[in-house]
Coordinates of C-alpha atoms in Angstrom, one line a residue:
Chain A
M1 CA -65.3 31.8 -82.2
S2 CA -63.8 28.4 -81.4
S3 CA -60.5 28.4 -79.6
A4 CA -58.9 26.8 -82.7
D5 CA -60.1 29.8 -84.7
E6 CA -58.8 32.2 -82.1
R7 CA -55.4 30.5 -82.0
K8 CA -55.2 30.6 -85.8
W9 CA -56.1 34.3 -85.9
A10 CA -53.7 35.0 -83.0
G11 CA -50.9 33.4 -85.0
M12 CA -51.7 35.4 -88.1
M13 CA -51.8 38.6 -86.1
R14 CA -48.4 37.8 -84.6
A15 CA -47.0 37.3 -88.0
S16 CA -48.7 40.5 -89.2
L17 CA -47.2 42.5 -86.3
A18 CA -43.8 41.2 -87.3
G19 CA -44.4 42.7 -90.7
D20 CA -45.7 39.8 -92.7
E21 CA -47.9 41.4 -95.3
Q22 CA -49.4 38.1 -96.6
A23 CA -50.4 37.0 -93.2
Y24 CA -52.0 40.3 -92.4
R25 CA -54.0 40.4 -95.6
A26 CA -55.2 36.9 -94.9
F27 CA -56.1 37.8 -91.4
L28 CA -58.2 40.8 -92.5
S29 CA -59.8 38.8 -95.3
E30 CA -61.0 36.3 -92.7
V31 CA -62.1 38.8 -90.1
A32 CA -64.0 41.0 -92.5
P33 CA -66.9 38.5 -93.3
V34 CA -67.3 37.8 -89.6
L35 CA -67.5 41.5 -88.7
R36 CA -69.8 42.0 -91.7
R37 CA -72.2 39.5 -90.2
L38 CA -72.0 41.3 -86.9
V39 CA -72.7 44.7 -88.4
R40 CA -75.6 43.4 -90.6
A41 CA -77.2 41.7 -87.5
K42 CA -77.6 45.2 -85.9
A43 CA -78.3 47.1 -89.0
G44 CA -82.1 47.2 -89.1
G45 CA -82.9 49.5 -91.9
L46 CA -79.4 50.8 -92.4
D47 CA -78.4 48.0 -94.7
A48 CA -76.9 50.4 -97.2
E49 CA -74.4 51.6 -94.6
C50 CA -73.2 48.2 -93.5
E51 CA -70.3 48.0 -95.8
D52 CA -69.2 51.5 -94.8
I53 CA -69.4 50.6 -91.1
L54 CA -67.4 47.4 -91.8
Q55 CA -64.7 49.4 -93.6
E56 CA -64.5 51.9 -90.8
T57 CA -64.1 49.1 -88.3
L58 CA -61.4 47.4 -90.4
L59 CA -59.5 50.7 -90.6
A60 CA -59.7 51.1 -86.8
I61 CA -58.5 47.6 -86.2
H62 CA -55.6 48.4 -88.6
L63 CA -54.7 51.7 -87.0
K64 CA -54.8 50.3 -83.4
R65 CA -53.4 46.8 -84.0
H66 CA -50.3 47.7 -81.9
T67 CA -52.5 47.8 -78.8
W68 CA -52.8 44.0 -78.8
R69 CA -50.3 42.3 -76.5
E70 CA -49.2 39.1 -78.1
D71 CA -49.3 37.1 -74.8
E72 CA -53.0 37.9 -74.4
P73 CA -56.0 36.3 -76.0
L74 CA -57.0 37.9 -79.3
R75 CA -60.8 37.5 -79.1
P76 CA -61.4 40.1 -76.3
W77 CA -59.2 42.6 -78.0
L78 CA -60.7 42.1 -81.4
F79 CA -64.3 42.2 -80.0
S80 CA -63.6 45.2 -77.9
I81 CA -62.3 47.3 -80.8
A82 CA -65.0 46.1 -83.2
R83 CA -67.7 46.9 -80.6
Y84 CA -66.3 50.4 -79.8
K85 CA -66.2 51.3 -83.6
I86 CA -69.4 49.6 -84.6
V87 CA -71.4 51.2 -81.8
D88 CA -69.8 54.6 -82.6
A89 CA -70.5 54.2 -86.3
F90 CA -74.1 53.5 -85.8
R91 CA -74.4 56.3 -83.2
S92 CA -73.1 58.8 -85.8
R93 CA -75.8 57.6 -88.1
G94 CA -78.4 58.1 -85.5
R95 CA -78.9 54.6 -84.3
R96 CA -78.1 53.1 -80.8
V97 CA -76.9 49.5 -80.9
A98 CA -75.6 47.3 -78.2
L99 CA -73.0 44.5 -78.9
D100 CA -72.3 41.6 -76.7
I101 CA -69.4 39.1 -76.8
D102 CA -71.9 36.4 -77.6
D103 CA -72.8 38.1 -80.9
F104 CA -69.2 37.5 -81.7
A105 CA -69.3 33.8 -80.9
E106 CA -69.9 32.5 -84.4
T107 CA -67.3 32.8 -87.2
L108 CA -69.7 32.0 -89.9
P109 CA -69.4 34.5 -92.7
A110 CA -72.3 36.6 -94.1
P111 CA -74.5 34.6 -96.4
A112 CA -74.3 36.6 -99.6
D113 CA -71.1 38.3 -100.6
E114 CA -72.4 40.8 -103.0
D115 CA -71.7 43.5 -100.4
A116 CA -68.0 42.9 -100.8
T117 CA -68.2 44.5 -104.3
R118 CA -70.1 47.5 -103.1
R119 CA -68.0 50.6 -103.6
G120 CA -68.7 52.3 -100.3
D121 CA -68.2 55.8 -98.9
M122 CA -64.5 55.6 -98.7
E123 CA -64.3 57.1 -102.2
R124 CA -65.9 60.3 -100.9
V125 CA -63.4 60.4 -97.9
L126 CA -60.5 59.7 -100.3
A127 CA -61.4 62.9 -102.2
T128 CA -60.6 64.9 -99.0
L129 CA -57.1 63.7 -98.8
D130 CA -54.2 65.5 -100.4
D131 CA -53.4 64.5 -103.9
R132 CA -50.3 62.5 -103.2
S133 CA -51.8 60.4 -100.3
A134 CA -55.0 59.8 -102.3
A135 CA -52.9 58.7 -105.3
I136 CA -50.9 56.3 -103.2
V137 CA -54.0 54.8 -101.6
R138 CA -55.7 54.4 -105.0
A139 CA -52.7 52.9 -106.7
I140 CA -52.2 50.3 -104.0
G141 CA -55.9 49.6 -103.2
L142 CA -57.6 50.0 -106.6
E143 CA -54.8 49.1 -109.0
G144 CA -53.0 46.6 -106.8
A145 CA -49.6 48.3 -107.3
S146 CA -46.9 47.4 -104.9
V147 CA -45.1 49.9 -102.7
A148 CA -42.1 49.7 -104.9
E149 CA -44.1 50.4 -108.0
V150 CA -45.8 53.3 -106.5
G151 CA -42.5 54.7 -105.4
A152 CA -41.1 54.4 -108.9
R153 CA -44.2 56.0 -110.4
L154 CA -44.2 59.0 -108.0
S155 CA -40.4 59.3 -107.7
M156 CA -40.4 58.5 -104.0
S157 CA -38.4 56.1 -101.9
E158 CA -40.2 53.0 -100.6
G159 CA -39.8 54.3 -97.1
A160 CA -41.4 57.6 -98.1
V161 CA -44.3 55.8 -99.7
R162 CA -44.9 53.8 -96.5
V163 CA -44.9 56.8 -94.3
A164 CA -47.2 58.7 -96.7
L165 CA -49.5 55.7 -96.8
H166 CA -49.7 55.4 -93.1
R167 CA -50.4 59.1 -92.6
G168 CA -53.0 58.9 -95.4
L169 CA -54.8 56.0 -93.6
K170 CA -54.9 57.9 -90.3
K171 CA -56.2 60.9 -92.1
L172 CA -58.9 58.8 -93.7
A173 CA -60.1 57.6 -90.3
E174 CA -60.1 61.2 -89.0
M175 CA -62.0 62.6 -92.0
R176 CA -64.4 59.7 -91.8
A177 CA -65.2 60.5 -88.2
R178 CA -65.6 64.2 -89.0
M179 CA -68.1 63.6 -91.8
F180 CA -70.6 62.7 -89.2
E181 CA -70.1 65.4 -86.7
Chain B
M1 CA -63.6 51.6 -102.7
K2 CA -64.4 47.9 -102.2
T3 CA -63.6 46.3 -99.0
D4 CA -61.1 44.0 -100.7
D5 CA -59.4 47.0 -102.1
L6 CA -59.2 48.6 -98.6
I7 CA -57.8 45.4 -97.2
R8 CA -55.1 45.4 -99.8
T9 CA -54.3 49.0 -98.9
L10 CA -54.2 48.2 -95.2
A11 CA -52.0 45.2 -95.8
A12 CA -49.4 47.4 -97.6
D13 CA -49.1 49.6 -94.5
A14 CA -47.3 46.7 -92.9
A15 CA -45.2 48.1 -90.1
P16 CA -47.3 48.5 -87.0
A17 CA -47.0 51.5 -84.7
P18 CA -44.9 51.2 -81.5
P19 CA -46.7 50.3 -78.3
V20 CA -48.1 53.1 -76.2
E21 CA -45.5 52.6 -73.5
R22 CA -42.9 53.8 -75.9
L23 CA -44.5 57.2 -76.2
L24 CA -45.8 57.4 -72.7
R25 CA -42.5 56.9 -70.8
P26 CA -40.6 59.9 -72.3
A27 CA -43.8 62.0 -72.2
L28 CA -44.3 61.3 -68.5
A29 CA -40.6 61.8 -67.7
G30 CA -40.6 65.1 -69.5
A31 CA -43.8 66.3 -67.8
L32 CA -42.4 65.2 -64.4
A33 CA -39.4 67.3 -65.0
V34 CA -41.5 70.3 -65.9
S35 CA -43.6 69.9 -62.7
I36 CA -40.5 69.5 -60.5
V37 CA -39.0 72.7 -62.0
L38 CA -42.3 74.5 -61.5
F39 CA -42.4 73.3 -58.0
L40 CA -38.9 74.4 -57.2
A41 CA -39.3 77.7 -58.8
A42 CA -42.7 78.6 -57.3
L43 CA -42.5 77.0 -53.9
G44 CA -39.5 74.9 -53.1
L45 CA -39.2 72.5 -50.2
R46 CA -40.8 73.6 -46.9
P47 CA -38.5 76.0 -45.1
D48 CA -38.3 73.8 -42.0
F49 CA -37.8 70.7 -44.0
G50 CA -35.1 69.4 -41.8
Q51 CA -37.3 69.3 -38.7
A52 CA -40.5 68.4 -40.6
I53 CA -38.8 65.3 -41.9
E54 CA -38.5 64.0 -38.3
T55 CA -42.3 64.1 -37.8
L56 CA -44.3 61.0 -38.8
R57 CA -47.1 63.0 -40.3
F58 CA -44.9 64.9 -42.7
V59 CA -43.0 61.8 -43.8
V60 CA -46.2 59.8 -44.4
K61 CA -48.1 62.6 -46.1
P62 CA -46.5 62.4 -49.7
F63 CA -47.1 58.6 -49.7
F64 CA -50.9 59.0 -50.1
P65 CA -50.8 60.8 -53.4
L66 CA -47.8 58.7 -54.5
I67 CA -49.6 55.5 -53.9
L68 CA -52.6 56.9 -55.7
A69 CA -50.4 57.8 -58.7
V70 CA -48.8 54.4 -58.9
C71 CA -52.2 52.5 -58.6
A72 CA -53.8 54.8 -61.2
L73 CA -50.9 54.2 -63.5
I74 CA -51.4 50.4 -63.2
V75 CA -55.1 50.8 -64.0
L76 CA -54.3 53.1 -66.8
A77 CA -52.1 50.6 -68.5
R78 CA -55.0 48.3 -68.9
L79 CA -57.4 51.1 -70.0
W80 CA -55.6 52.0 -73.2
R81 CA -55.8 48.4 -74.5
P82 CA -59.1 47.2 -75.7
G83 CA -60.3 44.0 -74.2
A84 CA -58.0 44.2 -71.1
R85 CA -59.7 44.1 -67.7
A86 CA -58.8 47.2 -65.7
P87 CA -58.4 46.6 -61.9
V88 CA -60.3 49.8 -61.1
A89 CA -60.7 48.6 -57.5
L90 CA -57.0 49.3 -57.0
L91 CA -57.8 53.0 -56.9
A92 CA -59.4 52.5 -53.5
L93 CA -56.1 51.7 -51.9
A94 CA -54.8 55.3 -51.3
P95 CA -58.2 56.6 -50.0
L96 CA -58.4 53.6 -47.7
L97 CA -55.0 54.2 -46.3
L98 CA -55.9 57.9 -45.9
A99 CA -59.1 57.0 -44.1
L100 CA -57.1 54.9 -41.7
A101 CA -54.8 57.8 -41.1
V102 CA -57.8 60.1 -40.4
A103 CA -59.1 57.6 -38.0
F104 CA -55.9 57.6 -36.1
E105 CA -55.8 61.3 -36.1
L106 CA -59.3 61.6 -34.7
G107 CA -58.2 59.2 -32.0
A108 CA -55.0 61.0 -31.3
E109 CA -56.2 64.6 -31.3
P110 CA -58.7 66.2 -29.0
S111 CA -62.0 67.0 -30.7
A112 CA -61.5 70.7 -30.1
R113 CA -58.6 70.7 -32.5
W114 CA -60.3 68.8 -35.3
G115 CA -61.8 71.9 -37.0
A116 CA -58.5 73.8 -37.0
L117 CA -56.6 70.7 -38.3
L118 CA -59.1 70.3 -41.1
V119 CA -59.1 73.9 -42.2
G120 CA -55.3 74.2 -41.9
E121 CA -53.2 77.2 -42.7
N122 CA -53.4 77.4 -46.4
A123 CA -56.1 75.4 -48.2
A124 CA -56.2 77.9 -51.0
K125 CA -52.5 77.4 -51.9
C126 CA -53.2 73.7 -51.9
L127 CA -56.1 74.0 -54.2
F128 CA -54.2 76.2 -56.5
F129 CA -50.8 74.5 -56.7
I130 CA -51.8 70.8 -57.0
P131 CA -53.7 71.4 -60.3
V132 CA -50.7 73.6 -61.5
F133 CA -48.2 70.8 -60.8
S134 CA -50.7 68.2 -62.4
A135 CA -51.1 70.1 -65.6
A136 CA -48.0 69.0 -67.5
P137 CA -48.4 65.3 -66.6
L138 CA -52.1 65.5 -67.5
A139 CA -51.4 67.0 -71.0
A140 CA -48.5 64.7 -71.7
M141 CA -50.4 61.5 -70.8
L142 CA -53.4 62.5 -72.8
Y143 CA -51.2 63.2 -75.8
A144 CA -49.5 59.8 -75.5
L145 CA -52.8 58.0 -74.9
R146 CA -54.2 59.1 -78.2
H147 CA -51.9 56.6 -79.6
G148 CA -53.7 53.8 -77.8
A149 CA -57.3 52.7 -78.1
P150 CA -59.1 53.5 -74.9
T151 CA -62.6 52.1 -75.1
R152 CA -63.8 54.2 -72.2
P153 CA -62.6 57.7 -72.9
A154 CA -64.2 59.4 -69.9
L155 CA -63.0 56.9 -67.3
T156 CA -59.5 56.8 -69.0
G157 CA -59.3 60.6 -68.8
A158 CA -60.4 60.5 -65.1
V159 CA -57.7 58.0 -64.3
V160 CA -55.1 60.0 -66.2
G161 CA -56.3 62.9 -63.9
L162 CA -55.6 60.7 -60.9
V163 CA -52.1 60.0 -62.0
A164 CA -51.5 63.6 -62.7
A165 CA -53.0 64.8 -59.4
G166 CA -51.0 62.1 -57.6
I167 CA -47.8 63.6 -59.0
G168 CA -48.9 67.2 -58.4
A169 CA -50.0 66.4 -54.8
T170 CA -46.8 64.5 -54.0
L171 CA -44.8 67.5 -55.0
Y172 CA -47.0 69.9 -53.1
A173 CA -46.8 67.8 -50.0
L174 CA -43.1 68.5 -49.8
H175 CA -43.9 72.2 -49.3
C176 CA -47.3 72.1 -47.6
P177 CA -47.3 73.3 -44.0
D178 CA -50.4 71.3 -43.1
D179 CA -49.7 67.7 -42.2
S180 CA -52.9 66.5 -40.7
P181 CA -54.6 63.7 -42.5
L182 CA -57.8 65.6 -41.9
F183 CA -56.4 68.4 -44.1
V184 CA -55.2 65.9 -46.7
A185 CA -58.5 64.1 -46.8
T186 CA -60.3 67.4 -47.4
W187 CA -58.2 69.6 -49.5
Y188 CA -55.9 67.3 -51.3
A189 CA -58.8 65.1 -52.1
L190 CA -60.8 68.1 -53.4
A191 CA -57.9 69.2 -55.7
T192 CA -57.5 65.6 -56.9
G193 CA -61.2 65.4 -57.7
V194 CA -61.0 68.6 -59.7
V195 CA -58.1 67.4 -61.7
A196 CA -59.7 63.9 -62.3
G197 CA -62.9 65.7 -63.4
A198 CA -60.9 67.8 -65.8
G199 CA -59.2 64.7 -67.0
A200 CA -62.6 63.0 -67.7
L201 CA -63.8 66.0 -69.7
L202 CA -60.6 66.2 -71.7
G203 CA -60.7 62.4 -72.2
V204 CA -64.1 62.6 -73.8
R205 CA -62.9 65.4 -76.0
F206 CA -59.4 64.0 -77.0
L207 CA -59.3 60.3 -76.4
R208 CA -62.0 59.2 -79.0
W209 CA -60.8 57.4 -82.1

C-alpha cells in the first residue's frame, strides 16, 4: 500500500470513527477488494469460501475499529486484524495459511468482481438471530432502508434501532465463529 | 448476503464502541477494591508493621511486584491493539531488580542461613493468598479485554496474569513475615508463574474474537 493510500484510508477511518457514515462506507468499499485479493491468494481450493472469509474479516474490522489509535499508522492495524481473522477463518475450515505484511503491499483489487454478487453464508447465520435483529439487518442491508425508516416500520426509536443493529452484528460474528467449532 | 449489502449494514452501525481503556479503568479499580477488602479481612497488615517498616528489606519488598504490575500493564496496553508493538522486554525489569537483590542478600548473609531464608516461615500462605488476591483483577481485566482485539490471546492472558499477580503479591507483601529476597524470588515468583499460566489458559479460552 503506498503511503498516499494509507494516508487516504487513515483520513477516511478518522471520519468514520467520528460517525461519518458515508466516509465509512467508502472506506469499507475500498478495503474490501484489497482484502478479497489477499484471501483469494491463499485460498488454494477453497475458492467458494473466499467471499465468506472476506465478509467475516470485514465484520471483524467493523466490530474492532475502536482499537485503532488515530495518531498511529493505519496499515499495521488493518493488516494485523485482517491477518488474525483470515488465518482463523481458514483454520476453522481446515487449512493453515500464513500471511505476511508484504502480501498486503499492493492495493490492486481482485481481477473479476463476480464474487461481489455472491450471496455468501451470512444468510445462514442471519437465520440464527432473533427475528427483530434479523429484520433490521435485512432491511438495512438487503433493502437499503435507512435507520429512520426501519425505526418507523418496526415502531422503534432510531436509537433503539442502532443499539439492536450493533448487538445483532456482534451476535452475527459470534454465531459465525460457533458454526465452525 | 452480498458483500455490498453487508458493507451497507456495517456503515449504518455508525457509532464506534468506546476504547478499551474506558472499560478497563473502572474494572481494574473495582477489582483492586475487592482485593484490598479481601486482604484486610483475611490477613491485614503485618502485626509488627511499625517496626517492619523501618527495615530496608520490608520496605523494598512490595516494590518488586508493584514494578512488575506496572510494566505488565504498559505491555498489556499494546497487546489489546492489533498492529501495535508490545515492549515485552519491559517485563524483565522486575525480575532483574529481584536478581540484584538476591545477589546482595547472598553477599550479606552467611551461606548457612541461605536455606532457612529461602524456605521462610510460611511459603504455603504465600502460595495460597497471592492467587486469591489476584483473582478479581484477573477476571476484571479479562472481561474488559474482550472488548479489545488481542491478536495473541495466550500471551495477552499471561500478561494479564502478571498484572494481577503483581497486584496480589504487592498486597500480600504487606502482611508477609518473610522479607528475604531469596524467599521472594522463590515463592512469590512461583505464585506469579501460576497466576500467569492460568491467565494464559483463560486468555486462549476467553480472548479470541
